[in-house]
CSV table of N, CA and C in Angstrom, one decimal:
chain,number,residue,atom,x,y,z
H,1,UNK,N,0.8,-1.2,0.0
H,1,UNK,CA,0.0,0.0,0.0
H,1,UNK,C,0.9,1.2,0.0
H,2,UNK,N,0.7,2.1,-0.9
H,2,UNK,CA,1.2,3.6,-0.9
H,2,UNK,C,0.5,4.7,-0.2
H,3,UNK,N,0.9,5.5,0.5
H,3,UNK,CA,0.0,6.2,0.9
H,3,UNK,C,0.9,8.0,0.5
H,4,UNK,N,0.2,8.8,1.2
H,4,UNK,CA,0.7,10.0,1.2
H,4,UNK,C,0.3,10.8,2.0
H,5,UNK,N,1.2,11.9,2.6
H,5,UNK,CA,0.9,12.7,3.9
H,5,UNK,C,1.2,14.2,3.5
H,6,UNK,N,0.1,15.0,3.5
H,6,UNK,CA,0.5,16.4,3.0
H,6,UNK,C,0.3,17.5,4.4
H,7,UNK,N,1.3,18.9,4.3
H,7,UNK,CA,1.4,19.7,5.4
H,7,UNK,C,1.9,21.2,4.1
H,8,UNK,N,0.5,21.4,4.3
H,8,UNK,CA,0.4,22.9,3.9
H,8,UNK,C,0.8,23.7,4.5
H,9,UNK,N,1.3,25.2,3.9
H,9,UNK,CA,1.4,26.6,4.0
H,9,UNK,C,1.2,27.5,2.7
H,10,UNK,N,0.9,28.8,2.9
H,10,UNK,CA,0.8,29.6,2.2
H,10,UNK,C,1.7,29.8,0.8
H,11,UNK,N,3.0,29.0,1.1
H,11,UNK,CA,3.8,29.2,0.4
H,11,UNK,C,4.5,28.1,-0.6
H,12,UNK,N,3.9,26.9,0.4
H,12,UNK,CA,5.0,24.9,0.0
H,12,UNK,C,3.7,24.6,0.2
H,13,UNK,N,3.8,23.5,-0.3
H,13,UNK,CA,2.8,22.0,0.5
H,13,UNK,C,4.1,20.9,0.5
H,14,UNK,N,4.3,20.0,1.8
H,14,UNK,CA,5.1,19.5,1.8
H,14,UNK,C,4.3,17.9,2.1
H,15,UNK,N,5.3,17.3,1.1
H,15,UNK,CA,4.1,15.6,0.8
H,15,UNK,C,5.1,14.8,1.4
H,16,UNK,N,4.5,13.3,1.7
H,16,UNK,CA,6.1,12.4,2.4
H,16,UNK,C,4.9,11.0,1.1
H,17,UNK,N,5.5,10.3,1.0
H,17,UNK,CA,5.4,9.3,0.1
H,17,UNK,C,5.3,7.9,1.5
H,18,UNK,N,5.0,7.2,1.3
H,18,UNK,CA,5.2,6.0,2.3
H,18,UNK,C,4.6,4.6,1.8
H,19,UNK,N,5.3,3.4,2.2
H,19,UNK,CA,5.3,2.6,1.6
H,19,UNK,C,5.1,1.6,3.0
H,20,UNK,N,3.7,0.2,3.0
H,20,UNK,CA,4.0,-0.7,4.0
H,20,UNK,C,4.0,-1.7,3.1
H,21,UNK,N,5.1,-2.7,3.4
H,21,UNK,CA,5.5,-3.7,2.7
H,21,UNK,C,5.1,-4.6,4.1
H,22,UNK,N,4.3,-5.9,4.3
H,22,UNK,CA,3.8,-6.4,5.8
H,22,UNK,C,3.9,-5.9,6.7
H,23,UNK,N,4.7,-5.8,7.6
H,23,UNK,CA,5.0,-4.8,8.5
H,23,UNK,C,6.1,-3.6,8.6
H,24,UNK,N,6.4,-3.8,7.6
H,24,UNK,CA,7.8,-2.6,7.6
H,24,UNK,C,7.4,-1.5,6.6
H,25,UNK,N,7.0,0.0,7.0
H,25,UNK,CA,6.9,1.4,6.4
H,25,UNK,C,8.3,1.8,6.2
H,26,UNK,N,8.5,1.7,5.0
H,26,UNK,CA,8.9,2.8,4.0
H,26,UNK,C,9.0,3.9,3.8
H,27,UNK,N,9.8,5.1,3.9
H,27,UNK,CA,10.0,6.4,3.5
H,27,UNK,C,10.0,6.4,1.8
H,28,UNK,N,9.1,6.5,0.7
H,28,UNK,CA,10.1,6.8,-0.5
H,28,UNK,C,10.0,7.8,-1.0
H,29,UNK,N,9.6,9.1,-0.4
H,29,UNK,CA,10.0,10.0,-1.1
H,29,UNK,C,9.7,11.4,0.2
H,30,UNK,N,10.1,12.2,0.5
H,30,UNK,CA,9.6,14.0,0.9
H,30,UNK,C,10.2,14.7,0.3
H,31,UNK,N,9.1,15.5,-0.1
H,31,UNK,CA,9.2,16.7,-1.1
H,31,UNK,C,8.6,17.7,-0.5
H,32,UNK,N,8.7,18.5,-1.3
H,32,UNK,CA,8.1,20.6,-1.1
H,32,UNK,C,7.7,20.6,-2.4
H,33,UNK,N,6.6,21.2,-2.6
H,33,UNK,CA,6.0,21.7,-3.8
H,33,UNK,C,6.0,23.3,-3.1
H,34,UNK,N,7.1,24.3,-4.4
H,34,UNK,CA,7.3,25.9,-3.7
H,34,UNK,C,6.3,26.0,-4.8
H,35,UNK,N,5.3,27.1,-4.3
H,35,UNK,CA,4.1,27.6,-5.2
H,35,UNK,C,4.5,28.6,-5.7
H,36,UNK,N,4.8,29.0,-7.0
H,36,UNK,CA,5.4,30.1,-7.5
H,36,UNK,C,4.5,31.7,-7.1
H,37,UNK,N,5.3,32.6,-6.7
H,37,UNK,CA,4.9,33.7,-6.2
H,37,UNK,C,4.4,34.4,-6.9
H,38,UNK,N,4.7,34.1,-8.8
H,38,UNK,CA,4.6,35.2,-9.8
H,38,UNK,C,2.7,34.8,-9.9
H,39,UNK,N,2.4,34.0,-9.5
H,39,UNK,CA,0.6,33.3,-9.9
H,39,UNK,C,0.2,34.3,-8.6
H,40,UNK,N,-1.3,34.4,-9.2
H,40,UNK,CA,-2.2,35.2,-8.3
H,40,UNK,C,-2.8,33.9,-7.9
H,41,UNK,N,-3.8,34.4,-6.8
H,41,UNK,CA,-4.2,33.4,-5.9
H,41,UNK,C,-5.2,32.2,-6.5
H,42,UNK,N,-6.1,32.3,-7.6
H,42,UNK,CA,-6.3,31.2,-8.1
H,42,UNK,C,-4.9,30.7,-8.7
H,43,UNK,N,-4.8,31.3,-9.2
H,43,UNK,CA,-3.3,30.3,-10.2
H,43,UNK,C,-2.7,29.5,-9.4
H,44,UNK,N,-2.4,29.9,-8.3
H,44,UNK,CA,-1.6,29.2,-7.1
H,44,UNK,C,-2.7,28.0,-6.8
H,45,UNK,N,-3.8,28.2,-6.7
H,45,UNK,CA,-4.5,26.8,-6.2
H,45,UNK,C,-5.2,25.8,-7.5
H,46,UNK,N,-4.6,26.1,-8.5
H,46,UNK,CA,-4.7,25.4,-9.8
H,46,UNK,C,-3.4,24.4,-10.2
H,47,UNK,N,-2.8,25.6,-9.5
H,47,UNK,CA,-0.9,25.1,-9.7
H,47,UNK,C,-1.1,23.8,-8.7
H,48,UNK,N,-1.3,24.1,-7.5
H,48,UNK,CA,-1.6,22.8,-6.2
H,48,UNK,C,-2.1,21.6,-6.9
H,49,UNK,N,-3.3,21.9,-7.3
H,49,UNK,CA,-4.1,20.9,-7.7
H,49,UNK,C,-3.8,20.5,-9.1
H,50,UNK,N,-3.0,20.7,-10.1
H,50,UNK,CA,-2.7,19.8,-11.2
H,50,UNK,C,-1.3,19.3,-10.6
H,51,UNK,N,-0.4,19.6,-10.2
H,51,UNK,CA,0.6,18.6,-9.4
H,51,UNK,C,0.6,18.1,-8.4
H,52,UNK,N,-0.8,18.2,-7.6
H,52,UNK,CA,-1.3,16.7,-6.9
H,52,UNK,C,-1.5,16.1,-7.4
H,53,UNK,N,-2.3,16.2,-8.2
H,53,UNK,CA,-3.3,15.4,-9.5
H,53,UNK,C,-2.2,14.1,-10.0
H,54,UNK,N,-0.8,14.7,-10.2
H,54,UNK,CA,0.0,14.3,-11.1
H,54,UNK,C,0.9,13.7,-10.4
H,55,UNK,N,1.2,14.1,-8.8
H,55,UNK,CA,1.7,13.3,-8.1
H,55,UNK,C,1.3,11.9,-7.6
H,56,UNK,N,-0.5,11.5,-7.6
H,56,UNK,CA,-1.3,11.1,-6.9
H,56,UNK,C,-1.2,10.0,-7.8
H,57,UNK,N,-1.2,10.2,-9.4
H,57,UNK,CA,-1.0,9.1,-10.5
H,57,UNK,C,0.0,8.6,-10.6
H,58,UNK,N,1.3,9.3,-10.5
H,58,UNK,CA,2.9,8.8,-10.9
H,58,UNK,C,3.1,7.6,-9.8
H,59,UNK,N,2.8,7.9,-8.8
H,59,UNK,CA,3.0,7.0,-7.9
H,59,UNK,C,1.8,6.1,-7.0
H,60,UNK,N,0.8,6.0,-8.1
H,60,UNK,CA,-0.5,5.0,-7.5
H,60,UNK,C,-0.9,5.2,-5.9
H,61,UNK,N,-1.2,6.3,-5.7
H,61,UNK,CA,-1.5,6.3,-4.0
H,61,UNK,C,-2.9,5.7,-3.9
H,62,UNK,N,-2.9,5.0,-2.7
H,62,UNK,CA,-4.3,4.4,-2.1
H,62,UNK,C,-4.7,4.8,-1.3
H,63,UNK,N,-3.9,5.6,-0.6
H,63,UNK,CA,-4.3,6.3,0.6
H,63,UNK,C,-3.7,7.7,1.2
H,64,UNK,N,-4.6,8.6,1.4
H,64,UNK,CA,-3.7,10.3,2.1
H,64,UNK,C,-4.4,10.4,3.5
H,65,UNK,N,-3.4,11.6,3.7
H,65,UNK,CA,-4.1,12.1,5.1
H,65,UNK,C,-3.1,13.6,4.5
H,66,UNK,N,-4.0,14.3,5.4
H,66,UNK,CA,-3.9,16.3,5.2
H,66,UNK,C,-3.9,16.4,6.7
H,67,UNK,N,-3.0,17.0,7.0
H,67,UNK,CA,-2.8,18.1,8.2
H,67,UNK,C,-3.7,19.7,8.3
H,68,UNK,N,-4.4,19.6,9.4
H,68,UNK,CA,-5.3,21.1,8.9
H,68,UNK,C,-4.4,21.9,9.8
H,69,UNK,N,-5.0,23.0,9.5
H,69,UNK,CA,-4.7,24.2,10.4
H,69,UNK,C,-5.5,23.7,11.9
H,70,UNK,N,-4.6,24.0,13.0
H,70,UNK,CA,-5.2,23.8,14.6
H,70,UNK,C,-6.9,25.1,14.6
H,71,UNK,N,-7.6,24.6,14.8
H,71,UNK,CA,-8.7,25.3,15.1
H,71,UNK,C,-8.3,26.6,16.3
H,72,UNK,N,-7.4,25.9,17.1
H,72,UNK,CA,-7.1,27.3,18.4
H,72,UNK,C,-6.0,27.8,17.5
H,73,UNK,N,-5.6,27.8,16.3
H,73,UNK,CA,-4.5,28.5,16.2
H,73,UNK,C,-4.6,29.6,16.0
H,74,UNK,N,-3.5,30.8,16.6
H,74,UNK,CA,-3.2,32.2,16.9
H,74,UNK,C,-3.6,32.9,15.6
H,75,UNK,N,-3.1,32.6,14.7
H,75,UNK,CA,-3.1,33.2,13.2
H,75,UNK,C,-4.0,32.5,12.5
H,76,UNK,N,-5.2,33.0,11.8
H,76,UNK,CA,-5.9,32.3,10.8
H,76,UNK,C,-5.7,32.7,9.1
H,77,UNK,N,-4.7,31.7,8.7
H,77,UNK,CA,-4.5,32.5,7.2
H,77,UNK,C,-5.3,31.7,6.1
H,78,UNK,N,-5.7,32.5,5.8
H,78,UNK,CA,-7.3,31.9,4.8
H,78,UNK,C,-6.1,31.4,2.9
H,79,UNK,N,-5.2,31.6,3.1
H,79,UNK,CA,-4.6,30.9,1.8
H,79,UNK,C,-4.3,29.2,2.5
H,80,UNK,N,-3.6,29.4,3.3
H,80,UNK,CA,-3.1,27.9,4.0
H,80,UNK,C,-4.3,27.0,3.8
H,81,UNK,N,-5.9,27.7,4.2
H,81,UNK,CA,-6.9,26.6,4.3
H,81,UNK,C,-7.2,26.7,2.9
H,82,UNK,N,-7.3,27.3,2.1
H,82,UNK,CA,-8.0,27.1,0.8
H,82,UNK,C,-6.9,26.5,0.1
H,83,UNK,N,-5.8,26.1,0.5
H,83,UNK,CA,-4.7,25.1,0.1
H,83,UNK,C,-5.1,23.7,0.4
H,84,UNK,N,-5.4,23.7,1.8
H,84,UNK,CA,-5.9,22.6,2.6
H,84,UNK,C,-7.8,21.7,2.0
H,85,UNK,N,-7.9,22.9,1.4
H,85,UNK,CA,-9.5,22.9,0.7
H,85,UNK,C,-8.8,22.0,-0.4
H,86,UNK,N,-7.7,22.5,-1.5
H,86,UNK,CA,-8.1,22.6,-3.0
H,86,UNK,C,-7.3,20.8,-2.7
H,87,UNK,N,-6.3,20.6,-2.0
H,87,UNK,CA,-5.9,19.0,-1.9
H,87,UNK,C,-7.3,18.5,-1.5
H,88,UNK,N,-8.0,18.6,-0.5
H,88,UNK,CA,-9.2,17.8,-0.3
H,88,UNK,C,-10.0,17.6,-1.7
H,89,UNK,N,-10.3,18.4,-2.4
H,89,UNK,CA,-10.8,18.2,-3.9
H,89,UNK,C,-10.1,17.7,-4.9
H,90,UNK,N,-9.0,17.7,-4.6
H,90,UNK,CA,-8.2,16.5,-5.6
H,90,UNK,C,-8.5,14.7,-5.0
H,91,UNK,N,-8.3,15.1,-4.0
H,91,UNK,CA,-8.2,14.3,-3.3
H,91,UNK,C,-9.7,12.8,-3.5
H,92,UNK,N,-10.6,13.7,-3.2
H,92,UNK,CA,-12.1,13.7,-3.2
H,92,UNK,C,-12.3,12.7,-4.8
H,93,UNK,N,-11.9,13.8,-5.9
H,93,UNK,CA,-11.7,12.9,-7.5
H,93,UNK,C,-11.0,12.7,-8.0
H,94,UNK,N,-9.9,12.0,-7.2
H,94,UNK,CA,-9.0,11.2,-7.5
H,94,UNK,C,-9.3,9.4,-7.1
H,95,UNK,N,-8.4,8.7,-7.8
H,95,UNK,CA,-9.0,7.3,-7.5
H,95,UNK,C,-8.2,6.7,-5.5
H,96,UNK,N,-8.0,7.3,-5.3
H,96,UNK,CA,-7.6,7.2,-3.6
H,96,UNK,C,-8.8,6.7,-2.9
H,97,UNK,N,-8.8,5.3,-2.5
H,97,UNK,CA,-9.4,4.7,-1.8
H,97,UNK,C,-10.4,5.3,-0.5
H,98,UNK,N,-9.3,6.2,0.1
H,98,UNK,CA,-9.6,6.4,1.3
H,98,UNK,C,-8.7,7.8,1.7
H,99,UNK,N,-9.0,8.4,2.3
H,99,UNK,CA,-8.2,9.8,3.3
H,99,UNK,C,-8.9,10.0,4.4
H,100,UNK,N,-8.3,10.8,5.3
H,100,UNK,CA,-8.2,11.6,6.2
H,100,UNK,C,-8.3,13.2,5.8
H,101,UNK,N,-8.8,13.7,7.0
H,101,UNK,CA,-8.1,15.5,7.5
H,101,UNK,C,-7.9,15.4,8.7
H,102,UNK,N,-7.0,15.6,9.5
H,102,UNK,CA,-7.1,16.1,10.6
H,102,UNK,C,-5.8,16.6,11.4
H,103,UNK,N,-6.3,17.6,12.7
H,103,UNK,CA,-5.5,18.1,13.3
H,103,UNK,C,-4.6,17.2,14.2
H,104,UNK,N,-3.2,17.7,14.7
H,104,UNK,CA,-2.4,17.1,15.5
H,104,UNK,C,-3.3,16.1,16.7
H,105,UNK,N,-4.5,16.7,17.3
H,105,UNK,CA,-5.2,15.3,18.0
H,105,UNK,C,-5.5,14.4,17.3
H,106,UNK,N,-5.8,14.1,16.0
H,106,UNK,CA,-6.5,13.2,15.1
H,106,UNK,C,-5.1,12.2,14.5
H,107,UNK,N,-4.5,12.9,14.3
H,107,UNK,CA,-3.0,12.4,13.4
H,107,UNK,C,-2.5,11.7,15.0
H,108,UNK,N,-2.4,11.9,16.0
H,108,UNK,CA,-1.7,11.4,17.2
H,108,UNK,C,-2.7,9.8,17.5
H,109,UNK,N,-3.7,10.4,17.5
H,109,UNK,CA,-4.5,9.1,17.4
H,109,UNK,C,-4.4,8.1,16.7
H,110,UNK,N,-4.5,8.6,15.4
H,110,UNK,CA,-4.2,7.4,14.6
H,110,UNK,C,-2.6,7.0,14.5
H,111,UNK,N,-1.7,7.9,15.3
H,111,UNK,CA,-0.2,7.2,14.9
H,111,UNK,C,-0.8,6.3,16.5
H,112,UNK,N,-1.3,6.6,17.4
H,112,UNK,CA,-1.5,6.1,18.7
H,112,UNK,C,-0.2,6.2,20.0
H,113,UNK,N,0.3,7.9,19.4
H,113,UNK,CA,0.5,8.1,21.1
H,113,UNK,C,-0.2,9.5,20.9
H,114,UNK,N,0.3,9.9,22.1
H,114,UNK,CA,0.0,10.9,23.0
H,114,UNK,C,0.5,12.6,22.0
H,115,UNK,N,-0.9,13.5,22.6
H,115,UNK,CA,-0.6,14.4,21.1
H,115,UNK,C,0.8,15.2,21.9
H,116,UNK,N,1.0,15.6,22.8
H,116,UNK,CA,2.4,15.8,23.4
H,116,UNK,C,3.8,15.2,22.8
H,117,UNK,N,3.6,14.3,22.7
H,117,UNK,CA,4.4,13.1,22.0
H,117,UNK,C,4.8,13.8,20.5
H,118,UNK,N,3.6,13.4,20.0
H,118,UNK,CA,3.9,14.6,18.4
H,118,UNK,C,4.7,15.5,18.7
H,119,UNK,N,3.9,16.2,19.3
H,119,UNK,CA,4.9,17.9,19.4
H,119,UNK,C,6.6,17.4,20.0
H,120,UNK,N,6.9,16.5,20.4
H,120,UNK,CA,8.1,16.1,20.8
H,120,UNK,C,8.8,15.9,19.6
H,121,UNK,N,7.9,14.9,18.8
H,121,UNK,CA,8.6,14.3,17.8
H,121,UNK,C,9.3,14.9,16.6
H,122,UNK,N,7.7,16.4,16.5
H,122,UNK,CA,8.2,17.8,15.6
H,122,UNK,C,9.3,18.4,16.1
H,123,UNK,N,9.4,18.6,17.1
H,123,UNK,CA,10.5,19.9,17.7
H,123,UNK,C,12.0,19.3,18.0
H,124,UNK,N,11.7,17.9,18.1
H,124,UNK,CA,13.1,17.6,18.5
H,124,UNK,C,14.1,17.2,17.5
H,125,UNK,N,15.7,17.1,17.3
H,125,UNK,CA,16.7,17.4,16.4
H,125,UNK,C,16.9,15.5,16.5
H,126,UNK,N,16.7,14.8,17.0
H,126,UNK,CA,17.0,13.3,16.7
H,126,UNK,C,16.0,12.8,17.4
H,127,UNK,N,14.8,12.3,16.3
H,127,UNK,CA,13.9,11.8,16.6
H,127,UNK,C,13.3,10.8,15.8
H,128,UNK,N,12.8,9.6,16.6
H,128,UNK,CA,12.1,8.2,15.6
H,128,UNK,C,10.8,8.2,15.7
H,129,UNK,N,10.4,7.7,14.5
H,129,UNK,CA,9.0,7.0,14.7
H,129,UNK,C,8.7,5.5,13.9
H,130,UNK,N,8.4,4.7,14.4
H,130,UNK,CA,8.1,2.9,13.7
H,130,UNK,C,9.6,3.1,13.0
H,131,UNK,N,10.6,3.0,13.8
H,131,UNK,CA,11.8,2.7,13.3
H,131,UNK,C,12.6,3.6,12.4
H,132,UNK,N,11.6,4.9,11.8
H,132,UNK,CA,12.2,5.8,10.9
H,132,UNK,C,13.0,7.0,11.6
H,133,UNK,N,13.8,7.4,11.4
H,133,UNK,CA,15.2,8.1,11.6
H,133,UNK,C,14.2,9.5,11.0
H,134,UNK,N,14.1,10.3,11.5
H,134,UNK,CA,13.1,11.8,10.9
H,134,UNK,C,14.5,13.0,11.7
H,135,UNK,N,15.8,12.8,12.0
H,135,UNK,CA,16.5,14.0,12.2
H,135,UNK,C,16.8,14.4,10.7
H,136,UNK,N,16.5,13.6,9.7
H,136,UNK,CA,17.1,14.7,8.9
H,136,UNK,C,16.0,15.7,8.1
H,137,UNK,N,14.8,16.0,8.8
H,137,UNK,CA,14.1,16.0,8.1
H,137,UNK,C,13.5,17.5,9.2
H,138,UNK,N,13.1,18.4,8.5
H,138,UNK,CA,12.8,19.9,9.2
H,138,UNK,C,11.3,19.4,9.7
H,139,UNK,N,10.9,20.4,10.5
H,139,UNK,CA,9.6,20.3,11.2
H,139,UNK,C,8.2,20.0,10.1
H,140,UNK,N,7.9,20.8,9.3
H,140,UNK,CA,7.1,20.3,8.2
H,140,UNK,C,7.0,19.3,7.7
H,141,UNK,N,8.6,18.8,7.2
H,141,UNK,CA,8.9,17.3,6.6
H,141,UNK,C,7.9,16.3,7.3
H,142,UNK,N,8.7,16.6,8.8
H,142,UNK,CA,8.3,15.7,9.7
H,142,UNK,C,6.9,15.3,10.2
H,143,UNK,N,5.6,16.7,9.5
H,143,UNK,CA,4.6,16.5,10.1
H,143,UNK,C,4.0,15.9,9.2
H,144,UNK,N,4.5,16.1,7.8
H,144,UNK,CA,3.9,15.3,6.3
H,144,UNK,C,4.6,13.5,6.7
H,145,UNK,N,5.1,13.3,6.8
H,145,UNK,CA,6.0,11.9,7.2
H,145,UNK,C,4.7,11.1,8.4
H,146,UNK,N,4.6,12.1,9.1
H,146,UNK,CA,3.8,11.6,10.1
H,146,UNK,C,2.6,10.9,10.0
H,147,UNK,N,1.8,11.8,9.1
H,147,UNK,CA,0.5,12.0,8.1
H,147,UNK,C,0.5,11.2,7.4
H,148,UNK,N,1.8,10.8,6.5
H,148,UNK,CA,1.6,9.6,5.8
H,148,UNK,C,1.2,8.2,6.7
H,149,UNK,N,2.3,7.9,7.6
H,149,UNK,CA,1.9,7.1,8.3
H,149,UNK,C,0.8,6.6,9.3
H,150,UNK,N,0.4,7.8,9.5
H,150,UNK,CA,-1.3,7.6,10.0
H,150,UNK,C,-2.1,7.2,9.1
H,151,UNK,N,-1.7,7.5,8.0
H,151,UNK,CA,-2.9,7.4,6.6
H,151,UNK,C,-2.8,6.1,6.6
H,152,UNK,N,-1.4,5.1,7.1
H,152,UNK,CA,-1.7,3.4,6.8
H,152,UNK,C,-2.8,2.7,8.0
């Protein structure tokens, strides 16, 4: 099963690729998709959505999960969610079996620890999860990586 784990911003969407072979998950790919600055704001969420589109084929995914924006969060930036929108509609008519959305409680859940634990696992400089090595990988990577693996 392939899955995939996406972590929006205003500016990237950062995807992790993941692979369960019986019991052993796979890293095979994290990427950044940088949304070019010179596009106005539809163009930007047309640009998202035909290189999901095209990601979601190249690599036969069966399964996503999307990171939202935290409901209590300090800043509400209305590009981030209508980023988080335009993947859910790819997502939605694409042939993907199955997805997710959800916040760091939802993603904690389904990795099954503790949402504290996440936040450890984001912030800290040498950190594992199901055996994967995530120091080399910046906080976003790590939250897309994560996402993947909930999505199995």
């Amino acid at each position: 099963m392939i899955v995939i784990g996406f972590r929006a911003s205003p500016s990237e969407v950062y995807y992790s690729i993941a692979e369960r072979a019986d019991e052993t998950i796979s890293i095979l790919s994290v990427e950044e998709i940088r949304i070019p600055i010179s596009l106005n704001f539809p163009e930007k969420l047309n640009f998202v959505r035909k290189t999901i589109k095209d990601i979601i084929f190249e690599y036969q995914i069966t399964r996503a999960g999307i990171r939202t924006t935290e409901s209590t969060a300090q800043r509400f930036n209305i590009e981030r969610v209508s980023i988080e929108a335009i993947i859910q509609e790819v997502l939605s008519r694409s042939p993907i079996e199955k997805y997710f959305v959800g916040q760091i409680s939802n993603i904690s859940s389904k990795l099954g620890i503790p949402r504290t634990d996440f936040k450890k696992i984001i912030e800290e400089k040498k950190s594992h999860h199901h055996d994967i090595d995530l120091s080399d990988y910046n906080n976003k990577e790590k939250e897309s990586i994560l996402v993947a693996i909930a999505s199995l």
